[in-house]
mmCIF file with all atom_site columns, C-alpha atoms in Angstrom:
data_model
loop_
_atom_site.group_PDB
_atom_site.id
_atom_site.type_symbol
_atom_site.label_atom_id
_atom_site.label_alt_id
_atom_site.label_comp_id
_atom_site.label_asym_id
_atom_site.label_entity_id
_atom_site.label_seq_id
_atom_site.pdbx_PDB_ins_code
_atom_site.Cartn_x
_atom_site.Cartn_y
_atom_site.Cartn_z
_atom_site.occupancy
_atom_site.B_iso_or_equiv
_atom_site.pdbx_formal_charge
_atom_site.auth_seq_id
_atom_site.auth_comp_id
_atom_site.auth_asym_id
_atom_site.auth_atom_id
_atom_site.pdbx_PDB_model_num
ATOM 1   C CA . MET A 1 1   ? -185.501 54.022 -76.851 1.00 51.00 ? 869 MET A CA 1
ATOM 2   C CA . THR A 1 2   ? -188.341 51.415 -77.552 1.00 54.00 ? 870 THR A CA 1
ATOM 3   C CA . VAL A 1 3   ? -191.728 51.931 -76.381 1.00 51.00 ? 871 VAL A CA 1
ATOM 4   C CA . THR A 1 4   ? -194.029 48.906 -77.082 1.00 52.00 ? 872 THR A CA 1
ATOM 5   C CA . ASN A 1 5   ? -197.490 50.193 -76.424 1.00 52.00 ? 873 ASN A CA 1
ATOM 6   C CA . ARG A 1 6   ? -199.736 51.277 -73.534 1.00 62.00 ? 874 ARG A CA 1
ATOM 7   C CA . ALA A 1 7   ? -198.595 48.269 -71.587 1.00 70.00 ? 875 ALA A CA 1
ATOM 8   C CA . GLY A 1 8   ? -195.217 49.953 -71.015 1.00 78.00 ? 876 GLY A CA 1
ATOM 9   C CA . TYR A 1 9   ? -191.669 50.422 -71.874 1.00 80.00 ? 877 TYR A CA 1
ATOM 10  C CA . LYS A 1 10  ? -189.542 47.572 -73.200 1.00 85.00 ? 878 LYS A CA 1
ATOM 11  C CA . PRO A 1 11  ? -185.801 48.053 -72.552 1.00 87.00 ? 879 PRO A CA 1
ATOM 12  C CA . LEU A 1 12  ? -183.084 47.207 -75.085 1.00 91.00 ? 880 LEU A CA 1
ATOM 13  C CA . PRO A 1 13  ? -180.993 44.244 -74.445 1.00 91.00 ? 881 PRO A CA 1
ATOM 14  C CA . ALA A 1 14  ? -177.998 44.978 -72.098 1.00 92.00 ? 882 ALA A CA 1
ATOM 15  C CA . LYS A 1 15  ? -174.582 44.316 -73.419 1.00 94.00 ? 883 LYS A CA 1
ATOM 16  C CA . ARG A 1 16  ? -173.080 41.319 -71.502 1.00 93.00 ? 884 ARG A CA 1
ATOM 17  C CA . VAL A 1 17  ? -169.325 41.531 -70.681 1.00 93.00 ? 885 VAL A CA 1
ATOM 18  C CA . MET A 1 18  ? -167.369 38.987 -68.606 1.00 91.00 ? 886 MET A CA 1
ATOM 19  C CA . ILE A 1 19  ? -164.968 40.685 -66.184 1.00 90.00 ? 887 ILE A CA 1
ATOM 20  C CA . PRO A 1 20  ? -162.455 39.130 -63.632 1.00 88.00 ? 888 PRO A CA 1
ATOM 21  C CA . LYS A 1 21  ? -163.899 38.778 -59.982 1.00 83.00 ? 889 LYS A CA 1
ATOM 22  C CA . ALA A 1 22  ? -160.826 39.751 -58.078 1.00 79.00 ? 890 ALA A CA 1
ATOM 23  C CA . LEU A 1 23  ? -157.154 40.558 -58.575 1.00 78.00 ? 891 LEU A CA 1
ATOM 24  C CA . GLY A 1 24  ? -155.358 37.360 -59.317 1.00 77.00 ? 892 GLY A CA 1
ATOM 25  C CA . SER A 1 25  ? -158.548 35.336 -59.497 1.00 78.00 ? 893 SER A CA 1
ATOM 26  C CA . ASP A 1 26  ? -159.205 33.199 -62.585 1.00 83.00 ? 894 ASP A CA 1
ATOM 27  C CA . LYS A 1 27  ? -163.008 33.472 -62.029 1.00 85.00 ? 895 LYS A CA 1
ATOM 28  C CA . MET A 1 28  ? -165.153 35.740 -64.145 1.00 87.00 ? 896 MET A CA 1
ATOM 29  C CA . ARG A 1 29  ? -168.395 37.325 -63.569 1.00 85.00 ? 897 ARG A CA 1
ATOM 30  C CA . PRO A 1 30  ? -170.933 38.754 -65.886 1.00 87.00 ? 898 PRO A CA 1
ATOM 31  C CA . LEU A 1 31  ? -171.538 42.498 -66.168 1.00 91.00 ? 899 LEU A CA 1
ATOM 32  C CA . GLY A 1 32  ? -174.746 43.813 -67.847 1.00 91.00 ? 900 GLY A CA 1
ATOM 33  C CA . ILE A 1 33  ? -174.259 47.313 -69.524 1.00 93.00 ? 901 ILE A CA 1
ATOM 34  C CA . PRO A 1 34  ? -177.769 48.864 -70.323 1.00 92.00 ? 902 PRO A CA 1
ATOM 35  C CA . ALA A 1 35  ? -178.176 51.284 -73.173 1.00 94.00 ? 903 ALA A CA 1
ATOM 36  C CA . ILE A 1 36  ? -177.857 54.973 -72.270 1.00 94.00 ? 904 ILE A CA 1
ATOM 37  C CA . ASN A 1 37  ? -181.743 55.521 -72.755 1.00 91.00 ? 905 ASN A CA 1
ATOM 38  C CA . ASP A 1 38  ? -182.436 52.607 -70.366 1.00 92.00 ? 906 ASP A CA 1
ATOM 39  C CA . ARG A 1 39  ? -179.956 54.013 -67.841 1.00 93.00 ? 907 ARG A CA 1
ATOM 40  C CA . VAL A 1 40  ? -181.583 57.326 -67.931 1.00 93.00 ? 908 VAL A CA 1
ATOM 41  C CA . LEU A 1 41  ? -185.111 55.888 -67.311 1.00 91.00 ? 909 LEU A CA 1
ATOM 42  C CA . GLN A 1 42  ? -183.720 53.719 -64.488 1.00 90.00 ? 910 GLN A CA 1
ATOM 43  C CA . MET A 1 43  ? -182.297 56.817 -62.873 1.00 93.00 ? 911 MET A CA 1
ATOM 44  C CA . LEU A 1 44  ? -185.606 58.702 -63.167 1.00 93.00 ? 912 LEU A CA 1
ATOM 45  C CA . TYR A 1 45  ? -187.588 55.807 -61.792 1.00 90.00 ? 913 TYR A CA 1
ATOM 46  C CA . GLY A 1 46  ? -185.038 55.515 -58.933 1.00 89.00 ? 914 GLY A CA 1
ATOM 47  C CA . MET A 1 47  ? -185.301 59.277 -58.154 1.00 92.00 ? 915 MET A CA 1
ATOM 48  C CA . SER A 1 48  ? -189.004 59.145 -57.903 1.00 93.00 ? 916 SER A CA 1
ATOM 49  C CA . LEU A 1 49  ? -189.319 55.880 -55.897 1.00 90.00 ? 917 LEU A CA 1
ATOM 50  C CA . GLU A 1 50  ? -186.430 56.596 -53.412 1.00 87.00 ? 918 GLU A CA 1
ATOM 51  C CA . PRO A 1 51  ? -188.363 59.014 -51.224 1.00 88.00 ? 919 PRO A CA 1
ATOM 52  C CA . ILE A 1 52  ? -191.321 56.550 -50.982 1.00 89.00 ? 920 ILE A CA 1
ATOM 53  C CA . ALA A 1 53  ? -189.103 53.575 -50.226 1.00 84.00 ? 921 ALA A CA 1
ATOM 54  C CA . THR A 1 54  ? -187.134 55.650 -47.598 1.00 82.00 ? 922 THR A CA 1
ATOM 55  C CA . LYS A 1 55  ? -190.324 56.724 -45.867 1.00 85.00 ? 923 LYS A CA 1
ATOM 56  C CA . THR A 1 56  ? -192.075 53.360 -45.875 1.00 87.00 ? 924 THR A CA 1
ATOM 57  C CA . ALA A 1 57  ? -188.960 51.028 -45.197 1.00 81.00 ? 925 ALA A CA 1
ATOM 58  C CA . ASP A 1 58  ? -188.449 49.257 -41.893 1.00 80.00 ? 926 ASP A CA 1
ATOM 59  C CA . GLU A 1 59  ? -186.212 51.365 -39.632 1.00 80.00 ? 927 GLU A CA 1
ATOM 60  C CA . ASN A 1 60  ? -183.922 48.348 -39.174 1.00 77.00 ? 928 ASN A CA 1
ATOM 61  C CA . SER A 1 61  ? -183.416 47.813 -42.929 1.00 79.00 ? 929 SER A CA 1
ATOM 62  C CA . PHE A 1 62  ? -179.897 48.854 -43.781 1.00 80.00 ? 930 PHE A CA 1
ATOM 63  C CA . GLY A 1 63  ? -179.078 46.878 -47.036 1.00 73.00 ? 931 GLY A CA 1
ATOM 64  C CA . PHE A 1 64  ? -180.058 49.264 -49.755 1.00 71.00 ? 932 PHE A CA 1
ATOM 65  C CA . MET A 1 65  ? -180.991 52.476 -47.955 1.00 76.00 ? 933 MET A CA 1
ATOM 66  C CA . LYS A 1 66  ? -179.107 55.483 -49.073 1.00 78.00 ? 934 LYS A CA 1
ATOM 67  C CA . GLY A 1 67  ? -176.708 56.679 -46.368 1.00 82.00 ? 935 GLY A CA 1
ATOM 68  C CA . SER A 1 68  ? -176.760 53.410 -44.358 1.00 83.00 ? 936 SER A CA 1
ATOM 69  C CA . GLY A 1 69  ? -174.849 50.302 -44.538 1.00 83.00 ? 937 GLY A CA 1
ATOM 70  C CA . THR A 1 70  ? -173.106 47.472 -42.527 1.00 84.00 ? 938 THR A CA 1
ATOM 71  C CA . LEU A 1 71  ? -171.707 49.605 -39.774 1.00 90.00 ? 939 LEU A CA 1
ATOM 72  C CA . ASP A 1 72  ? -175.187 51.078 -39.120 1.00 89.00 ? 940 ASP A CA 1
ATOM 73  C CA . ALA A 1 73  ? -176.604 47.657 -38.789 1.00 86.00 ? 941 ALA A CA 1
ATOM 74  C CA . ILE A 1 74  ? -173.834 46.523 -36.428 1.00 88.00 ? 942 ILE A CA 1
ATOM 75  C CA . PHE A 1 75  ? -174.178 49.611 -34.320 1.00 90.00 ? 943 PHE A CA 1
ATOM 76  C CA . THR A 1 76  ? -177.905 49.204 -33.989 1.00 87.00 ? 944 THR A CA 1
ATOM 77  C CA . LEU A 1 77  ? -177.595 45.507 -33.043 1.00 85.00 ? 945 LEU A CA 1
ATOM 78  C CA . LEU A 1 78  ? -174.908 46.168 -30.432 1.00 88.00 ? 946 LEU A CA 1
ATOM 79  C CA . LYS A 1 79  ? -176.969 49.037 -28.981 1.00 88.00 ? 947 LYS A CA 1
ATOM 80  C CA . GLY A 1 80  ? -179.955 46.747 -28.744 1.00 86.00 ? 948 GLY A CA 1
ATOM 81  C CA . LEU A 1 81  ? -177.898 43.882 -27.183 1.00 86.00 ? 949 LEU A CA 1
ATOM 82  C CA . HIS A 1 82  ? -176.818 46.175 -24.465 1.00 89.00 ? 950 HIS A CA 1
ATOM 83  C CA . ASN A 1 83  ? -180.476 47.179 -23.732 1.00 88.00 ? 951 ASN A CA 1
ATOM 84  C CA . PRO A 1 84  ? -182.035 44.771 -21.026 1.00 87.00 ? 952 PRO A CA 1
ATOM 85  C CA . LEU A 1 85  ? -185.523 45.304 -22.714 1.00 88.00 ? 953 LEU A CA 1
ATOM 86  C CA . PHE A 1 86  ? -184.233 44.032 -26.050 1.00 82.00 ? 954 PHE A CA 1
ATOM 87  C CA . LYS A 1 87  ? -185.089 40.295 -26.314 1.00 80.00 ? 955 LYS A CA 1
ATOM 88  C CA . PRO A 1 88  ? -184.547 39.252 -29.913 1.00 78.00 ? 956 PRO A CA 1
ATOM 89  C CA . GLU A 1 89  ? -186.155 35.933 -31.048 1.00 79.00 ? 957 GLU A CA 1
ATOM 90  C CA . VAL A 1 90  ? -183.869 35.615 -33.925 1.00 79.00 ? 958 VAL A CA 1
ATOM 91  C CA . ILE A 1 91  ? -180.732 37.384 -35.158 1.00 74.00 ? 959 ILE A CA 1
ATOM 92  C CA . PHE A 1 92  ? -180.030 36.279 -38.726 1.00 75.00 ? 960 PHE A CA 1
ATOM 93  C CA . ASP A 1 93  ? -176.614 36.421 -40.448 1.00 73.00 ? 961 ASP A CA 1
ATOM 94  C CA . ALA A 1 94  ? -175.995 35.290 -44.056 1.00 73.00 ? 962 ALA A CA 1
ATOM 95  C CA . ASP A 1 95  ? -173.107 35.250 -46.437 1.00 70.00 ? 963 ASP A CA 1
ATOM 96  C CA . ILE A 1 96  ? -174.500 35.801 -49.925 1.00 75.00 ? 964 ILE A CA 1
ATOM 97  C CA . LYS A 1 97  ? -171.052 35.754 -51.630 1.00 72.00 ? 965 LYS A CA 1
ATOM 98  C CA . GLY A 1 98  ? -171.634 34.636 -55.243 1.00 73.00 ? 966 GLY A CA 1
ATOM 99  C CA . PHE A 1 99  ? -175.469 34.673 -54.931 1.00 76.00 ? 967 PHE A CA 1
ATOM 100 C CA . PHE A 1 100 ? -176.014 36.889 -57.920 1.00 73.00 ? 968 PHE A CA 1
ATOM 101 C CA . ASP A 1 101 ? -173.601 34.914 -60.081 1.00 72.00 ? 969 ASP A CA 1
ATOM 102 C CA . ASN A 1 102 ? -175.934 31.889 -59.575 1.00 75.00 ? 970 ASN A CA 1
ATOM 103 C CA . ILE A 1 103 ? -179.415 33.234 -60.247 1.00 76.00 ? 971 ILE A CA 1
ATOM 104 C CA . SER A 1 104 ? -181.110 33.920 -63.566 1.00 75.00 ? 972 SER A CA 1
ATOM 105 C CA . HIS A 1 105 ? -180.845 37.464 -64.745 1.00 66.00 ? 973 HIS A CA 1
ATOM 106 C CA . GLU A 1 106 ? -183.377 37.189 -67.561 1.00 66.00 ? 974 GLU A CA 1
#
């Protein structure tokens, strides 16, 4: 574990390994494996921030909330579309396949 100074914690560099994307695919994707001390700190931060994020998040945010997912979002949308008072201005759908393969991870 490396602590720089009062400015904060500086993690060790993650080990970078290339793994196959899918069975039978010749494409590879990078996988970063953090040091064990960094993983422990990430878990501690996550455990302390999760209750705050859960309490302050938008009730219609399903992407990264524990215990919710795609089916919850679809159910909420369908329930709203059957409600005559529900008049959405925009319904946004996006496919982000490969997004994290194409952004800088540094």
